[in-house]
Amino acid sequence: MGKELYYLLALAAGMAVAVQAGINSELRLAVGNPILTALFSFCVGTFCLLILSFVFFRQEFPSLDQVQQISGWKWLGGLLGVFYVTAVILAAPRIGAANSLGIIVAGQLLMAIVLDHYGWLGFPVKPISWTKILGVVFLLAGVLLLRKQ
């Protein structure tokens, strides 16, 4: 896959997040509880991943020994996923899709710049530059403009 396709994949994922926020907000109205809404959302996702893993891609489960060798902190991705989905379920209906996702993207970029700068979590080291900082400033300015009614 060429590099351009990865950019398109990332763009599609961002678009899917906006749609997911709306779908989960509607599901919350039907369910009446944000935590149960997140649980239902994750159950559907887990079911789809099981089908993809074992039916389409025929993935083998790692051995129990392999799983036990994994550092405990590496399991936190799922916990962060729960936090993210639940936060969107709570925020999006109150402040809107554009506001909540704009602020989320700003937070993602701020953390991504730090992760890249230090090379944490396996990312290649890419030092902070004035252009990156300016990009985040422009994004934050865009979020402020989105908040204006």
PDB file of C-alpha atoms in Angstrom:
ATOM      1  CA  MET A   1       0.000   0.000   0.000  1.00  0.00           C
ATOM      2  CA  GLY A   2       1.469   3.350  -1.033  1.00  0.00           C
ATOM      3  CA  LYS A   3       1.860   6.120   1.495  1.00  0.00           C
ATOM      4  CA  GLU A   4      -1.051   8.023  -0.072  1.00  0.00           C
ATOM      5  CA  LEU A   5      -3.414   5.177   0.742  1.00  0.00           C
ATOM      6  CA  TYR A   6      -2.449   5.441   4.409  1.00  0.00           C
ATOM      7  CA  TYR A   7      -3.394   9.114   4.347  1.00  0.00           C
ATOM      8  CA  LEU A   8      -6.751   8.191   2.813  1.00  0.00           C
ATOM      9  CA  LEU A   9      -7.180   5.453   5.426  1.00  0.00           C
ATOM     10  CA  ALA A  10      -6.512   7.980   8.207  1.00  0.00           C
ATOM     11  CA  LEU A  11      -8.955  10.440   6.634  1.00  0.00           C
ATOM     12  CA  ALA A  12     -11.620   7.727   6.394  1.00  0.00           C
ATOM     13  CA  ALA A  13     -10.984   6.766  10.030  1.00  0.00           C
ATOM     14  CA  GLY A  14     -11.455  10.377  11.091  1.00  0.00           C
ATOM     15  CA  MET A  15     -14.713  10.561   9.162  1.00  0.00           C
ATOM     16  CA  ALA A  16     -15.838   7.305  10.746  1.00  0.00           C
ATOM     17  CA  VAL A  17     -15.160   8.739  14.218  1.00  0.00           C
ATOM     18  CA  ALA A  18     -17.531  11.624  13.510  1.00  0.00           C
ATOM     19  CA  VAL A  19     -20.248   9.219  12.360  1.00  0.00           C
ATOM     20  CA  GLN A  20     -19.541   6.938  15.339  1.00  0.00           C
ATOM     21  CA  ALA A  21     -20.080   9.863  17.713  1.00  0.00           C
ATOM     22  CA  GLY A  22     -23.529  10.469  16.266  1.00  0.00           C
ATOM     23  CA  ILE A  23     -24.480   6.798  16.205  1.00  0.00           C
ATOM     24  CA  ASN A  24     -23.356   6.277  19.803  1.00  0.00           C
ATOM     25  CA  SER A  25     -25.220   9.426  20.880  1.00  0.00           C
ATOM     26  CA  GLU A  26     -28.402   8.034  19.330  1.00  0.00           C
ATOM     27  CA  LEU A  27     -27.766   4.652  20.929  1.00  0.00           C
ATOM     28  CA  ARG A  28     -27.400   6.403  24.290  1.00  0.00           C
ATOM     29  CA  LEU A  29     -30.842   7.937  23.854  1.00  0.00           C
ATOM     30  CA  ALA A  30     -32.263   4.484  23.163  1.00  0.00           C
ATOM     31  CA  VAL A  31     -30.390   2.766  26.015  1.00  0.00           C
ATOM     32  CA  GLY A  32     -30.563   5.606  28.535  1.00  0.00           C
ATOM     33  CA  ASN A  33     -27.135   5.000  30.059  1.00  0.00           C
ATOM     34  CA  PRO A  34     -23.739   6.139  28.684  1.00  0.00           C
ATOM     35  CA  ILE A  35     -21.772   3.280  30.248  1.00  0.00           C
ATOM     36  CA  LEU A  36     -24.116   0.614  28.877  1.00  0.00           C
ATOM     37  CA  THR A  37     -24.018   2.394  25.522  1.00  0.00           C
ATOM     38  CA  ALA A  38     -20.217   2.123  25.481  1.00  0.00           C
ATOM     39  CA  LEU A  39     -20.470  -1.528  26.538  1.00  0.00           C
ATOM     40  CA  PHE A  40     -22.889  -2.312  23.700  1.00  0.00           C
ATOM     41  CA  SER A  41     -20.655  -0.460  21.237  1.00  0.00           C
ATOM     42  CA  PHE A  42     -17.609  -2.433  22.357  1.00  0.00           C
ATOM     43  CA  CYS A  43     -19.537  -5.734  22.220  1.00  0.00           C
ATOM     44  CA  VAL A  44     -20.430  -5.096  18.566  1.00  0.00           C
ATOM     45  CA  GLY A  45     -16.832  -4.130  17.836  1.00  0.00           C
ATOM     46  CA  THR A  46     -15.479  -7.192  19.648  1.00  0.00           C
ATOM     47  CA  PHE A  47     -17.827  -9.479  17.718  1.00  0.00           C
ATOM     48  CA  CYS A  48     -16.691  -7.934  14.421  1.00  0.00           C
ATOM     49  CA  LEU A  49     -13.032  -8.288  15.383  1.00  0.00           C
ATOM     50  CA  LEU A  50     -13.547 -11.946  16.266  1.00  0.00           C
ATOM     51  CA  ILE A  51     -15.097 -12.609  12.869  1.00  0.00           C
ATOM     52  CA  LEU A  52     -12.363 -10.667  11.055  1.00  0.00           C
ATOM     53  CA  SER A  53      -9.595 -12.366  13.028  1.00  0.00           C
ATOM     54  CA  PHE A  54     -10.746 -15.951  12.850  1.00  0.00           C
ATOM     55  CA  VAL A  55     -12.909 -16.185   9.736  1.00  0.00           C
ATOM     56  CA  PHE A  56     -11.408 -13.766   7.226  1.00  0.00           C
ATOM     57  CA  PHE A  57      -7.769 -13.537   8.318  1.00  0.00           C
ATOM     58  CA  ARG A  58      -7.525 -16.905  10.104  1.00  0.00           C
ATOM     59  CA  GLN A  59      -5.413 -15.517  12.928  1.00  0.00           C
ATOM     60  CA  GLU A  60      -4.146 -17.845  15.602  1.00  0.00           C
ATOM     61  CA  PHE A  61      -4.510 -16.829  19.220  1.00  0.00           C
ATOM     62  CA  PRO A  62      -1.177 -16.266  20.980  1.00  0.00           C
ATOM     63  CA  SER A  63      -0.240 -18.920  23.491  1.00  0.00           C
ATOM     64  CA  LEU A  64      -0.918 -18.367  27.176  1.00  0.00           C
ATOM     65  CA  ASP A  65       2.844 -18.088  27.695  1.00  0.00           C
ATOM     66  CA  GLN A  66       3.049 -15.311  25.071  1.00  0.00           C
ATOM     67  CA  VAL A  67       0.176 -13.441  26.690  1.00  0.00           C
ATOM     68  CA  GLN A  68       1.755 -13.720  30.145  1.00  0.00           C
ATOM     69  CA  GLN A  69       4.974 -12.182  28.809  1.00  0.00           C
ATOM     70  CA  ILE A  70       3.202  -8.959  27.805  1.00  0.00           C
ATOM     71  CA  SER A  71       3.913  -6.034  30.155  1.00  0.00           C
ATOM     72  CA  GLY A  72       0.866  -4.937  32.127  1.00  0.00           C
ATOM     73  CA  TRP A  73       0.897  -1.347  30.845  1.00  0.00           C
ATOM     74  CA  LYS A  74       0.459  -2.601  27.264  1.00  0.00           C
ATOM     75  CA  TRP A  75      -3.119  -3.602  28.095  1.00  0.00           C
ATOM     76  CA  LEU A  76      -4.078   0.018  28.812  1.00  0.00           C
ATOM     77  CA  GLY A  77      -5.045   0.667  25.171  1.00  0.00           C
ATOM     78  CA  GLY A  78      -8.411  -0.964  25.799  1.00  0.00           C
ATOM     79  CA  LEU A  79      -8.940   1.152  28.899  1.00  0.00           C
ATOM     80  CA  LEU A  80      -8.127   4.295  26.915  1.00  0.00           C
ATOM     81  CA  GLY A  81     -10.584   3.147  24.244  1.00  0.00           C
ATOM     82  CA  VAL A  82     -13.287   2.879  26.908  1.00  0.00           C
ATOM     83  CA  PHE A  83     -12.438   6.362  28.153  1.00  0.00           C
ATOM     84  CA  TYR A  84     -12.520   7.810  24.637  1.00  0.00           C
ATOM     85  CA  VAL A  85     -15.811   6.231  23.551  1.00  0.00           C
ATOM     86  CA  THR A  86     -17.529   7.078  26.845  1.00  0.00           C
ATOM     87  CA  ALA A  87     -16.223  10.671  26.763  1.00  0.00           C
ATOM     88  CA  VAL A  88     -17.567  11.138  23.221  1.00  0.00           C
ATOM     89  CA  ILE A  89     -20.920   9.632  24.216  1.00  0.00           C
ATOM     90  CA  LEU A  90     -21.140  12.165  27.057  1.00  0.00           C
ATOM     91  CA  ALA A  91     -19.711  15.233  25.279  1.00  0.00           C
ATOM     92  CA  ALA A  92     -20.989  15.088  21.693  1.00  0.00           C
ATOM     93  CA  PRO A  93     -24.710  15.464  22.435  1.00  0.00           C
ATOM     94  CA  ARG A  94     -24.013  18.455  24.683  1.00  0.00           C
ATOM     95  CA  ILE A  95     -21.415  20.427  22.732  1.00  0.00           C
ATOM     96  CA  GLY A  96     -21.925  19.024  19.220  1.00  0.00           C
ATOM     97  CA  ALA A  97     -19.919  16.811  16.909  1.00  0.00           C
ATOM     98  CA  ALA A  98     -17.693  19.574  15.512  1.00  0.00           C
ATOM     99  CA  ASN A  99     -16.802  21.007  18.932  1.00  0.00           C
ATOM    100  CA  SER A 100     -16.165  17.688  20.631  1.00  0.00           C
ATOM    101  CA  LEU A 101     -14.206  16.173  17.749  1.00  0.00           C
ATOM    102  CA  GLY A 102     -12.273  19.407  17.135  1.00  0.00           C
ATOM    103  CA  ILE A 103     -11.155  19.460  20.753  1.00  0.00           C
ATOM    104  CA  ILE A 104     -10.385  15.729  20.636  1.00  0.00           C
ATOM    105  CA  VAL A 105      -8.223  16.198  17.534  1.00  0.00           C
ATOM    106  CA  ALA A 106      -6.416  19.095  19.249  1.00  0.00           C
ATOM    107  CA  GLY A 107      -5.721  16.841  22.228  1.00  0.00           C
ATOM    108  CA  GLN A 108      -4.553  14.063  19.913  1.00  0.00           C
ATOM    109  CA  LEU A 109      -2.156  16.389  18.119  1.00  0.00           C
ATOM    110  CA  LEU A 110      -0.746  17.826  21.317  1.00  0.00           C
ATOM    111  CA  MET A 111      -0.038  14.341  22.675  1.00  0.00           C
ATOM    112  CA  ALA A 112       1.216  13.096  19.291  1.00  0.00           C
ATOM    113  CA  ILE A 113       3.780  15.910  19.134  1.00  0.00           C
ATOM    114  CA  VAL A 114       5.065  14.958  22.588  1.00  0.00           C
ATOM    115  CA  LEU A 115       5.150  11.234  21.714  1.00  0.00           C
ATOM    116  CA  ASP A 116       7.015  11.968  18.468  1.00  0.00           C
ATOM    117  CA  HIS A 117       9.447  14.384  20.102  1.00  0.00           C
ATOM    118  CA  TYR A 118      10.553  11.870  22.723  1.00  0.00           C
ATOM    119  CA  GLY A 119      10.011   8.724  20.663  1.00  0.00           C
ATOM    120  CA  TRP A 120       7.811   7.259  23.379  1.00  0.00           C
ATOM    121  CA  LEU A 121       5.730   4.116  22.809  1.00  0.00           C
ATOM    122  CA  GLY A 122       7.828   3.028  19.852  1.00  0.00           C
ATOM    123  CA  PHE A 123       7.252   6.084  17.662  1.00  0.00           C
ATOM    124  CA  PRO A 124      10.221   7.336  15.643  1.00  0.00           C
ATOM    125  CA  VAL A 125      11.797  10.466  17.106  1.00  0.00           C
ATOM    126  CA  LYS A 126      10.561  13.557  15.279  1.00  0.00           C
ATOM    127  CA  PRO A 127      11.547  16.708  17.165  1.00  0.00           C
ATOM    128  CA  ILE A 128       9.053  19.447  17.946  1.00  0.00           C
ATOM    129  CA  SER A 129       9.317  22.295  15.451  1.00  0.00           C
ATOM    130  CA  TRP A 130       7.776  25.727  15.182  1.00  0.00           C
ATOM    131  CA  THR A 131       5.718  24.569  12.201  1.00  0.00           C
ATOM    132  CA  LYS A 132       4.199  21.763  14.268  1.00  0.00           C
ATOM    133  CA  ILE A 133       3.424  24.153  17.099  1.00  0.00           C
ATOM    134  CA  LEU A 134       1.913  26.597  14.609  1.00  0.00           C
ATOM    135  CA  GLY A 135      -0.201  23.784  13.166  1.00  0.00           C
ATOM    136  CA  VAL A 136      -1.612  22.994  16.605  1.00  0.00           C
ATOM    137  CA  VAL A 137      -2.216  26.717  17.260  1.00  0.00           C
ATOM    138  CA  PHE A 138      -4.157  26.969  13.981  1.00  0.00           C
ATOM    139  CA  LEU A 139      -6.146  23.865  14.878  1.00  0.00           C
ATOM    140  CA  LEU A 140      -6.981  25.316  18.296  1.00  0.00           C
ATOM    141  CA  ALA A 141      -7.980  28.571  16.598  1.00  0.00           C
ATOM    142  CA  GLY A 142     -10.245  26.516  14.344  1.00  0.00           C
ATOM    143  CA  VAL A 143     -11.819  24.890  17.395  1.00  0.00           C
ATOM    144  CA  LEU A 144     -12.438  28.349  18.893  1.00  0.00           C
ATOM    145  CA  LEU A 145     -14.080  29.426  15.636  1.00  0.00           C
ATOM    146  CA  LEU A 146     -16.245  26.291  15.693  1.00  0.00           C
ATOM    147  CA  ARG A 147     -17.435  27.227  19.181  1.00  0.00           C
ATOM    148  CA  LYS A 148     -18.663  30.644  17.971  1.00  0.00           C
ATOM    149  CA  GLN A 149     -22.349  30.502  17.167  1.00  0.00           C
TER     150      GLN A 149
END
